[in-house]
XYZ file of C-alpha atoms in Angstrom:
528
model
C -92.559 -97.679 -123.825
C -94.082 -98.900 -127.075
C -94.242 -95.310 -128.427
C -90.574 -94.656 -127.678
C -89.554 -97.988 -129.210
C -91.494 -97.219 -132.396
C -90.001 -93.733 -132.537
C -86.497 -95.124 -132.125
C -87.052 -97.755 -134.808
C -88.446 -95.069 -137.098
C -85.350 -92.903 -136.632
C -83.013 -95.842 -137.240
C -84.931 -96.677 -140.386
C -84.645 -93.075 -141.616
C -80.890 -93.024 -141.033
C -80.454 -96.315 -142.892
C -82.528 -94.978 -145.764
C -80.492 -91.767 -145.852
C -77.223 -93.704 -145.846
C -78.454 -95.771 -148.776
C -79.363 -92.602 -150.690
C -75.965 -91.057 -150.017
C -74.012 -94.171 -151.004
C -75.958 -94.460 -154.239
C -75.514 -90.755 -154.958
C -71.762 -90.953 -154.428
C -71.479 -93.955 -156.722
C -73.399 -92.310 -159.564
C -72.588 -88.627 -159.071
C -68.848 -88.996 -158.464
C -67.968 -89.902 -162.085
C -70.460 -87.355 -163.425
C -68.981 -84.569 -161.278
C -65.440 -85.421 -162.401
C -66.478 -85.415 -166.051
C -68.405 -82.182 -165.568
C -65.397 -80.487 -164.009
C -62.995 -81.616 -166.756
C -65.449 -80.523 -169.455
C -64.986 -76.933 -168.253
C -61.175 -76.946 -168.292
C -58.752 -76.318 -171.149
C -59.119 -76.436 -174.920
C -59.991 -80.139 -174.841
C -62.928 -79.642 -172.508
C -66.207 -80.270 -174.277
C -67.685 -77.087 -172.759
C -64.618 -74.840 -172.858
C -64.026 -74.425 -176.547
C -61.717 -71.501 -177.265
C -59.651 -71.841 -174.103
C -55.979 -71.090 -174.590
C -54.035 -74.256 -175.365
C -50.839 -75.400 -173.693
C -49.779 -78.852 -172.505
C -48.963 -77.514 -169.025
C -50.866 -75.036 -166.856
C -47.798 -73.134 -165.575
C -47.044 -71.212 -168.815
C -50.706 -70.182 -169.022
C -50.661 -68.860 -165.468
C -47.368 -67.096 -166.116
C -48.821 -65.470 -169.236
C -51.987 -64.361 -167.413
C -49.922 -62.650 -164.730
C -48.405 -60.435 -167.407
C -51.689 -59.392 -169.054
C -52.505 -55.745 -168.449
C -56.093 -55.577 -167.207
C -58.531 -53.186 -165.496
C -56.891 -53.920 -162.116
C -53.481 -52.846 -163.466
C -50.281 -54.414 -164.733
C -48.259 -57.176 -163.111
C -46.448 -54.501 -161.071
C -49.378 -52.148 -160.420
C -52.117 -54.392 -159.036
C -53.090 -56.533 -162.024
C -52.565 -59.748 -160.054
C -55.802 -58.959 -158.205
C -57.866 -59.133 -161.396
C -60.556 -61.821 -160.960
C -61.710 -62.393 -164.531
C -60.189 -62.992 -167.960
C -61.641 -63.996 -171.288
C -61.363 -67.688 -172.089
C -58.576 -67.024 -174.596
C -56.466 -65.378 -171.904
C -57.082 -61.776 -172.921
C -58.195 -59.108 -170.461
C -61.874 -58.835 -169.593
C -62.635 -55.136 -169.593
C -66.296 -55.111 -168.614
C -67.724 -54.021 -165.297
C -66.911 -56.403 -162.443
C -66.153 -56.547 -158.721
C -62.425 -55.901 -158.734
C -59.844 -56.328 -157.363
C -60.288 -59.644 -155.541
C -57.260 -60.275 -153.383
C -58.018 -63.915 -152.588
C -56.969 -64.874 -156.141
C -53.193 -64.457 -155.726
C -53.343 -66.324 -152.397
C -55.331 -69.224 -153.845
C -53.006 -69.487 -156.841
C -50.045 -69.436 -154.483
C -51.461 -72.317 -152.448
C -52.087 -74.361 -155.603
C -48.544 -73.754 -156.853
C -47.014 -74.429 -153.431
C -48.837 -77.765 -153.241
C -47.513 -78.667 -156.698
C -44.006 -77.526 -155.752
C -43.980 -79.617 -152.576
C -44.957 -82.685 -154.599
C -42.150 -82.024 -157.085
C -39.624 -81.662 -154.271
C -40.702 -85.023 -152.864
C -40.141 -86.552 -156.314
C -36.637 -85.052 -156.509
C -37.435 -82.231 -158.915
C -36.347 -79.217 -156.879
C -34.559 -77.645 -159.832
C -37.849 -77.226 -161.706
C -39.397 -75.645 -158.624
C -36.599 -73.105 -158.354
C -36.312 -72.228 -162.030
C -39.907 -72.409 -163.249
C -42.408 -72.354 -160.385
C -40.801 -69.959 -157.924
C -40.671 -66.899 -160.256
C -44.424 -67.248 -160.870
C -45.278 -68.113 -157.279
C -43.221 -65.275 -155.807
C -45.240 -62.655 -157.696
C -48.450 -63.831 -156.025
C -46.846 -64.187 -152.604
C -45.330 -60.708 -152.796
C -48.701 -59.276 -153.814
C -50.360 -61.057 -150.875
C -47.760 -59.861 -148.380
C -48.143 -56.281 -149.610
C -51.904 -55.978 -150.027
C -53.468 -58.314 -147.458
C -54.642 -55.383 -145.360
C -56.233 -53.517 -148.287
C -59.951 -53.863 -148.915
C -61.172 -55.752 -151.968
C -64.228 -57.572 -153.249
C -65.110 -60.823 -151.498
C -65.393 -64.272 -153.044
C -69.012 -63.555 -154.036
C -67.783 -60.490 -155.932
C -70.307 -58.192 -154.289
C -68.895 -56.475 -151.195
C -65.690 -54.466 -151.051
C -64.315 -54.840 -147.532
C -62.127 -57.106 -145.478
C -63.384 -60.673 -145.929
C -62.761 -63.659 -143.686
C -62.281 -66.077 -146.581
C -59.767 -63.761 -148.227
C -57.821 -63.190 -145.010
C -57.768 -66.918 -144.225
C -56.544 -67.786 -147.719
C -53.856 -65.104 -147.493
C -52.658 -66.370 -144.131
C -52.274 -69.919 -145.394
C -50.557 -68.820 -148.616
C -47.895 -66.806 -146.811
C -47.401 -69.393 -144.074
C -46.725 -72.269 -146.465
C -45.012 -69.981 -148.985
C -42.438 -68.992 -146.367
C -41.644 -72.629 -145.611
C -41.251 -73.463 -149.292
C -38.997 -70.444 -149.801
C -36.770 -71.585 -146.934
C -36.675 -75.096 -148.358
C -35.437 -73.996 -151.800
C -32.966 -71.390 -150.572
C -35.008 -68.223 -151.196
C -34.180 -66.907 -147.747
C -34.544 -63.198 -148.507
C -38.352 -63.346 -148.391
C -38.889 -65.806 -145.543
C -38.876 -63.306 -142.666
C -41.275 -60.918 -144.410
C -43.741 -63.669 -145.359
C -43.725 -65.026 -141.808
C -44.123 -61.543 -140.353
C -47.151 -60.757 -142.490
C -48.617 -64.228 -141.879
C -48.441 -63.519 -138.138
C -50.133 -60.174 -138.671
C -52.937 -61.791 -140.655
C -53.392 -64.519 -138.031
C -53.869 -61.771 -135.469
C -56.329 -59.959 -137.741
C -58.318 -63.165 -138.329
C -59.304 -63.253 -134.666
C -61.146 -59.945 -135.014
C -63.826 -61.504 -137.238
C -65.168 -63.652 -134.374
C -68.464 -62.502 -132.849
C -68.304 -63.897 -129.284
C -71.815 -62.793 -128.360
C -73.614 -64.520 -131.238
C -71.105 -67.329 -131.732
C -70.190 -66.955 -135.377
C -67.454 -65.602 -137.623
C -68.450 -62.367 -139.338
C -67.769 -62.877 -143.046
C -67.316 -59.251 -144.167
C -66.496 -56.011 -142.388
C -68.822 -54.028 -144.669
C -71.913 -54.644 -146.763
C -74.749 -54.039 -144.347
C -75.404 -57.734 -143.694
C -75.414 -59.946 -140.634
C -72.121 -61.526 -141.679
C -73.573 -65.057 -141.397
C -72.203 -66.419 -144.644
C -70.941 -69.592 -146.357
C -67.732 -67.600 -146.811
C -66.637 -68.849 -143.377
C -67.535 -72.506 -143.964
C -65.523 -72.458 -147.180
C -62.607 -70.850 -145.336
C -62.640 -73.589 -142.691
C -62.417 -76.425 -145.220
C -59.852 -74.576 -147.349
C -57.617 -74.242 -144.289
C -58.121 -77.793 -143.012
C -54.813 -79.066 -141.633
C -55.091 -82.524 -140.023
C -51.988 -81.854 -137.928
C -53.527 -78.748 -136.333
C -56.170 -80.685 -134.422
C -59.151 -78.557 -133.411
C -57.291 -75.255 -133.369
C -59.738 -72.355 -133.236
C -57.248 -69.662 -134.254
C -57.222 -71.015 -137.815
C -60.885 -72.105 -137.631
C -60.076 -75.788 -138.062
C -63.249 -77.742 -138.939
C -63.549 -79.434 -135.539
C -62.713 -76.320 -133.490
C -65.353 -75.021 -131.128
C -65.626 -71.739 -133.033
C -65.993 -73.486 -136.392
C -68.733 -75.782 -135.053
C -70.581 -72.927 -133.371
C -70.281 -70.915 -136.579
C -71.613 -73.836 -138.624
C -74.682 -74.181 -136.415
C -75.503 -70.484 -136.620
C -75.051 -70.547 -140.387
C -77.184 -73.653 -140.988
C -79.925 -72.525 -138.607
C -80.184 -69.235 -140.478
C -81.538 -71.128 -143.493
C -84.038 -73.392 -141.736
C -86.939 -71.041 -142.379
C -85.433 -69.212 -145.340
C -86.491 -71.581 -148.122
C -89.829 -73.278 -148.796
C -88.033 -76.552 -149.573
C -86.719 -76.586 -145.977
C -90.202 -76.359 -144.494
C -91.095 -79.180 -142.128
C -87.536 -80.450 -141.698
C -86.702 -81.124 -138.015
C -84.556 -78.533 -136.272
C -81.651 -80.978 -135.910
C -81.631 -82.291 -139.478
C -79.780 -81.078 -142.560
C -81.300 -78.410 -144.797
C -80.419 -76.703 -148.053
C -78.127 -73.721 -147.528
C -77.120 -70.729 -149.610
C -74.549 -67.974 -149.557
C -76.227 -65.702 -146.968
C -79.835 -65.059 -146.015
C -79.894 -61.524 -147.437
C -79.007 -62.868 -150.907
C -81.162 -61.550 -153.764
C -79.153 -62.852 -156.721
C -81.624 -64.996 -158.737
C -84.000 -64.378 -155.801
C -81.503 -65.866 -153.336
C -81.553 -69.658 -153.658
C -79.668 -72.521 -152.039
C -76.403 -73.489 -153.734
C -75.091 -76.999 -154.320
C -71.558 -75.983 -153.344
C -72.494 -74.349 -150.025
C -74.636 -77.304 -148.985
C -71.806 -79.689 -149.856
C -69.331 -77.496 -147.958
C -71.243 -77.952 -144.694
C -70.975 -81.713 -145.114
C -67.278 -81.434 -145.904
C -66.516 -79.436 -142.779
C -68.238 -82.070 -140.654
C -66.435 -84.932 -142.409
C -63.132 -83.121 -141.814
C -64.013 -82.801 -138.132
C -64.711 -86.523 -137.960
C -61.292 -87.244 -139.490
C -59.538 -85.364 -136.688
C -61.668 -86.790 -133.877
C -60.889 -90.275 -135.140
C -57.189 -89.415 -135.448
C -56.939 -88.122 -131.883
C -59.413 -90.666 -130.451
C -61.374 -87.984 -128.625
C -63.535 -84.922 -128.968
C -63.989 -81.938 -126.692
C -67.167 -80.032 -125.890
C -66.518 -76.443 -124.792
C -68.918 -73.662 -123.786
C -68.559 -72.358 -127.351
C -69.433 -75.646 -129.061
C -71.984 -76.856 -126.491
C -75.029 -75.733 -128.502
C -73.725 -77.548 -131.563
C -73.340 -80.871 -129.744
C -76.623 -80.543 -127.859
C -78.429 -80.821 -131.183
C -77.511 -84.489 -131.046
C -77.401 -85.162 -127.309
C -79.422 -82.606 -125.276
C -77.895 -83.668 -121.970
C -74.245 -83.618 -123.057
C -71.946 -81.582 -120.828
C -68.692 -79.762 -121.356
C -65.649 -81.982 -121.280
C -63.391 -84.258 -123.291
C -64.773 -87.621 -124.356
C -62.448 -90.466 -125.296
C -63.304 -92.808 -128.145
C -63.984 -95.578 -125.621
C -66.917 -93.643 -124.144
C -70.533 -94.034 -125.166
C -70.869 -90.234 -125.440
C -68.107 -90.109 -128.048
C -69.747 -92.923 -130.010
C -73.148 -91.260 -129.867
C -71.879 -87.854 -130.934
C -69.630 -89.093 -133.730
C -72.410 -91.184 -135.219
C -74.880 -88.299 -134.986
C -72.464 -85.857 -136.646
C -71.790 -88.370 -139.433
C -75.519 -88.762 -140.043
C -75.947 -84.984 -139.928
C -73.194 -84.530 -142.523
C -74.729 -87.211 -144.743
C -77.974 -85.282 -144.562
C -76.496 -82.375 -146.518
C -75.283 -84.728 -149.232
C -78.777 -86.223 -149.299
C -80.256 -82.742 -149.765
C -78.071 -82.184 -152.833
C -78.961 -85.652 -154.087
C -82.657 -84.853 -153.802
C -82.315 -81.775 -155.992
C -79.801 -83.106 -158.504
C -81.476 -83.784 -161.874
C -81.435 -87.322 -163.257
C -78.536 -86.570 -165.617
C -76.350 -85.373 -162.728
C -75.772 -81.895 -164.175
C -75.046 -79.449 -161.344
C -76.024 -75.835 -161.811
C -75.002 -73.050 -159.492
C -78.238 -73.033 -157.485
C -81.544 -74.837 -157.050
C -84.822 -73.000 -156.655
C -85.805 -72.144 -153.073
C -89.435 -73.141 -153.693
C -89.240 -76.054 -156.146
C -85.676 -77.349 -156.020
C -85.321 -76.995 -159.787
C -81.735 -76.139 -160.907
C -81.216 -72.413 -161.426
C -78.685 -69.827 -162.609
C -75.395 -70.898 -164.261
C -75.477 -74.411 -165.693
C -72.698 -76.963 -165.163
C -70.856 -74.834 -162.632
C -67.269 -76.020 -162.170
C -67.331 -75.086 -158.480
C -70.464 -77.186 -157.893
C -68.722 -80.230 -159.333
C -65.492 -79.555 -157.432
C -67.321 -79.075 -154.111
C -69.134 -82.344 -154.668
C -65.897 -84.234 -155.291
C -64.061 -82.774 -152.287
C -67.021 -83.522 -149.991
C -67.071 -87.116 -151.224
C -63.309 -87.376 -150.642
C -63.638 -86.056 -147.095
C -66.359 -88.613 -146.409
C -63.932 -91.349 -147.513
C -61.446 -89.979 -144.992
C -59.060 -88.364 -147.478
C -56.415 -86.464 -145.516
C -54.705 -83.430 -147.065
C -51.086 -82.553 -146.379
C -50.326 -80.256 -143.474
C -49.646 -76.638 -144.427
C -48.194 -75.515 -141.107
C -51.195 -74.558 -138.982
C -50.096 -76.677 -136.017
C -48.965 -74.844 -132.902
C -49.306 -71.310 -134.224
C -49.442 -68.549 -131.644
C -51.468 -65.400 -132.170
C -49.388 -62.233 -131.666
C -50.483 -60.136 -128.722
C -50.519 -56.993 -130.884
C -52.011 -56.870 -134.370
C -49.925 -54.875 -136.834
C -51.508 -53.916 -140.145
C -49.467 -53.713 -143.309
C -50.628 -50.614 -145.181
C -48.383 -51.432 -148.114
C -47.156 -48.698 -150.450
C -49.225 -45.527 -150.431
C -49.517 -42.361 -152.501
C -50.985 -38.925 -151.919
C -54.136 -38.224 -153.921
C -55.697 -34.779 -154.169
C -59.339 -34.653 -155.200
C -60.519 -31.383 -156.764
C -64.110 -30.841 -157.804
C -65.695 -27.642 -159.094
C -69.085 -27.432 -157.411
C -71.258 -24.398 -156.759
C -73.251 -24.598 -153.534
C -75.805 -22.662 -151.497
C -75.235 -21.369 -147.965
C -74.884 -24.239 -145.504
C -74.233 -26.835 -148.197
C -70.975 -28.828 -148.160
C -69.257 -31.344 -150.437
C -68.051 -34.755 -149.303
C -66.417 -37.755 -150.963
C -66.772 -41.514 -150.488
C -65.835 -44.527 -152.571
C -65.066 -48.192 -152.998
C -61.997 -48.553 -150.734
C -61.544 -48.255 -146.979
C -59.594 -45.004 -147.295
C -62.717 -43.543 -148.945
C -65.032 -44.925 -146.258
C -66.467 -47.782 -148.354
C -69.389 -45.871 -149.886
C -70.670 -44.704 -146.510
C -72.575 -41.398 -146.708
C -72.471 -41.090 -142.909
C -68.674 -41.109 -142.700
C -67.967 -39.543 -146.100
C -64.944 -37.232 -146.010
C -65.451 -33.423 -146.120
C -63.713 -31.357 -148.800
C -62.354 -27.874 -148.148
C -63.938 -24.843 -149.910
C -60.808 -22.711 -149.423
C -60.518 -22.224 -153.205
C -64.271 -22.084 -153.895
C -65.875 -23.027 -156.264
C -63.169 -25.705 -156.238
C -63.504 -28.053 -153.265
C -60.435 -30.122 -152.349
C -59.096 -32.845 -150.109
C -55.754 -34.684 -150.051
C -55.770 -38.291 -148.857
C -53.323 -41.140 -148.443
C -54.480 -44.061 -150.600
C -52.980 -47.477 -151.339
C -50.703 -47.468 -154.372
C -51.371 -49.612 -157.451
C -55.094 -49.664 -156.768
C -58.156 -49.139 -158.939
C -61.042 -47.460 -157.154
C -64.371 -45.732 -157.747
C -65.774 -42.711 -155.979
C -68.550 -40.116 -155.885
C -69.114 -36.721 -154.370
C -72.001 -35.986 -151.993
C -73.810 -32.763 -151.134
C -75.065 -32.371 -147.569
C -77.304 -29.642 -146.186
C -79.552 -29.689 -143.098
C -79.400 -33.491 -142.924
C -80.305 -33.976 -146.596
C -77.871 -36.007 -148.718
C -77.602 -35.746 -152.508
C -75.335 -38.133 -154.419
C -73.506 -37.270 -157.598
C -75.309 -38.991 -160.475
C -74.064 -42.154 -162.185
C -71.699 -43.350 -163.443
C -69.118 -43.550 -160.677
C -65.838 -41.685 -161.089
C -62.995 -44.163 -161.743
C -59.299 -43.713 -160.989
C -56.142 -45.770 -160.497
C -53.411 -44.787 -158.072
C -49.842 -44.933 -159.388
C -47.096 -47.141 -157.977
C -45.496 -44.080 -156.373
C -45.631 -40.294 -156.385
C -48.895 -38.362 -156.376
C -52.206 -38.122 -158.201
C -54.424 -35.058 -158.693
C -57.982 -35.272 -160.003
C -59.944 -32.468 -161.666
C -63.683 -33.106 -161.526
C -66.759 -30.999 -161.998
C -70.238 -31.301 -160.486
C -72.642 -28.511 -161.259
């Protein structure tokens, strides 16, 4: 009895100590994070000298949309360009492009601004100034949501859960705004494609292992902070614990969070010795090798934010539900808990809510432990020492810190329309506009040797040598193949020689092409 009493007192003492650390960290780090974020924005930012000046952000965004860049023009795919120089000019260096979450995220930001203006009786500004800019991004999203692109980490070209989730939200709320301001011609199409994306989102769920697969390609497990970030981005307090949109308190989101966090428990030296039910430092994904693959401040904060968001909803509805899917998550905190719904008046509800709150605070405490004394947040902190690493003063690190703090305070975002959505019974992809592309390559071969092609987009098999597409030698030594590719798309490709199981790739650099908006494209390559 004495042992259990001492153990209990020890645990209570640890929780109190953690709470004190978190409260102190919030008080000191909050102002630093806000200042750090603002320092990186606009010409007046102390660390963003040279940024294009304008008193309002809308003209800058409008101007950027019109800049011709490596992803294309405003009408040929340029809206998917992820990077510009600080003065607003095109960045022409090598990069993971296009990234189709960008137009969706911009659309959500503009829609939020537009809704606020409407509430303050400024609908005319929304119609005349915001809508023309917003519509470009919404149209792009509706057209290209089903086309592969690089993920938010800018490394894998595939379908990505975060991108799909952001696109779904953008079109869903964009359709409602369009209806509100009389732009009825686009409403049906936006809603139709939003339904299609919602259906597609369900295919990322791995029911056997209990997590959301982040990317459809890339050769990884798919256990990735991508999905945690998607859950908090799509938090809608009116949607309850809806699993179809991966709301933070949904059984799938909680199961996914546990799998993700547990994947890092033995990944980093700084996590060694931490109990299996306590918070740990987390990174992007366990296979990460960028800067040796360290924990990130923003991903660790995101775990806390998802849990705080879940607590907001449980408090709002005065109950929480344990399902077979979320059972393992809740049993971290109460090993004997059973499936069922627990009202706020029950001791089980009280126990679980308190434990989840302490668990969430633990992730903030981890970041606090590895934040330097001046509060500067880098991109990462070293997996062995905890010393800040990679990019210094990362805007996203500061922003993630502030939004996690806000969620802990109980800040409730506006609903974006996730409540009561029904998943279509049949998923319908939107291939968007396509063009015919004929690939010709002059290549001399030996008997039994054949030429194949693969490349950076789904239609070119995503760089897979196993499923690379065979070319015809009918006009030897010219090998040819005609394919249907998405229009307005930049892509890279290579030819492959195969003979008796041996595979030889065309040497670097990759071949680069852009499909036109319509018509056809014919390439003339040579590989000797």
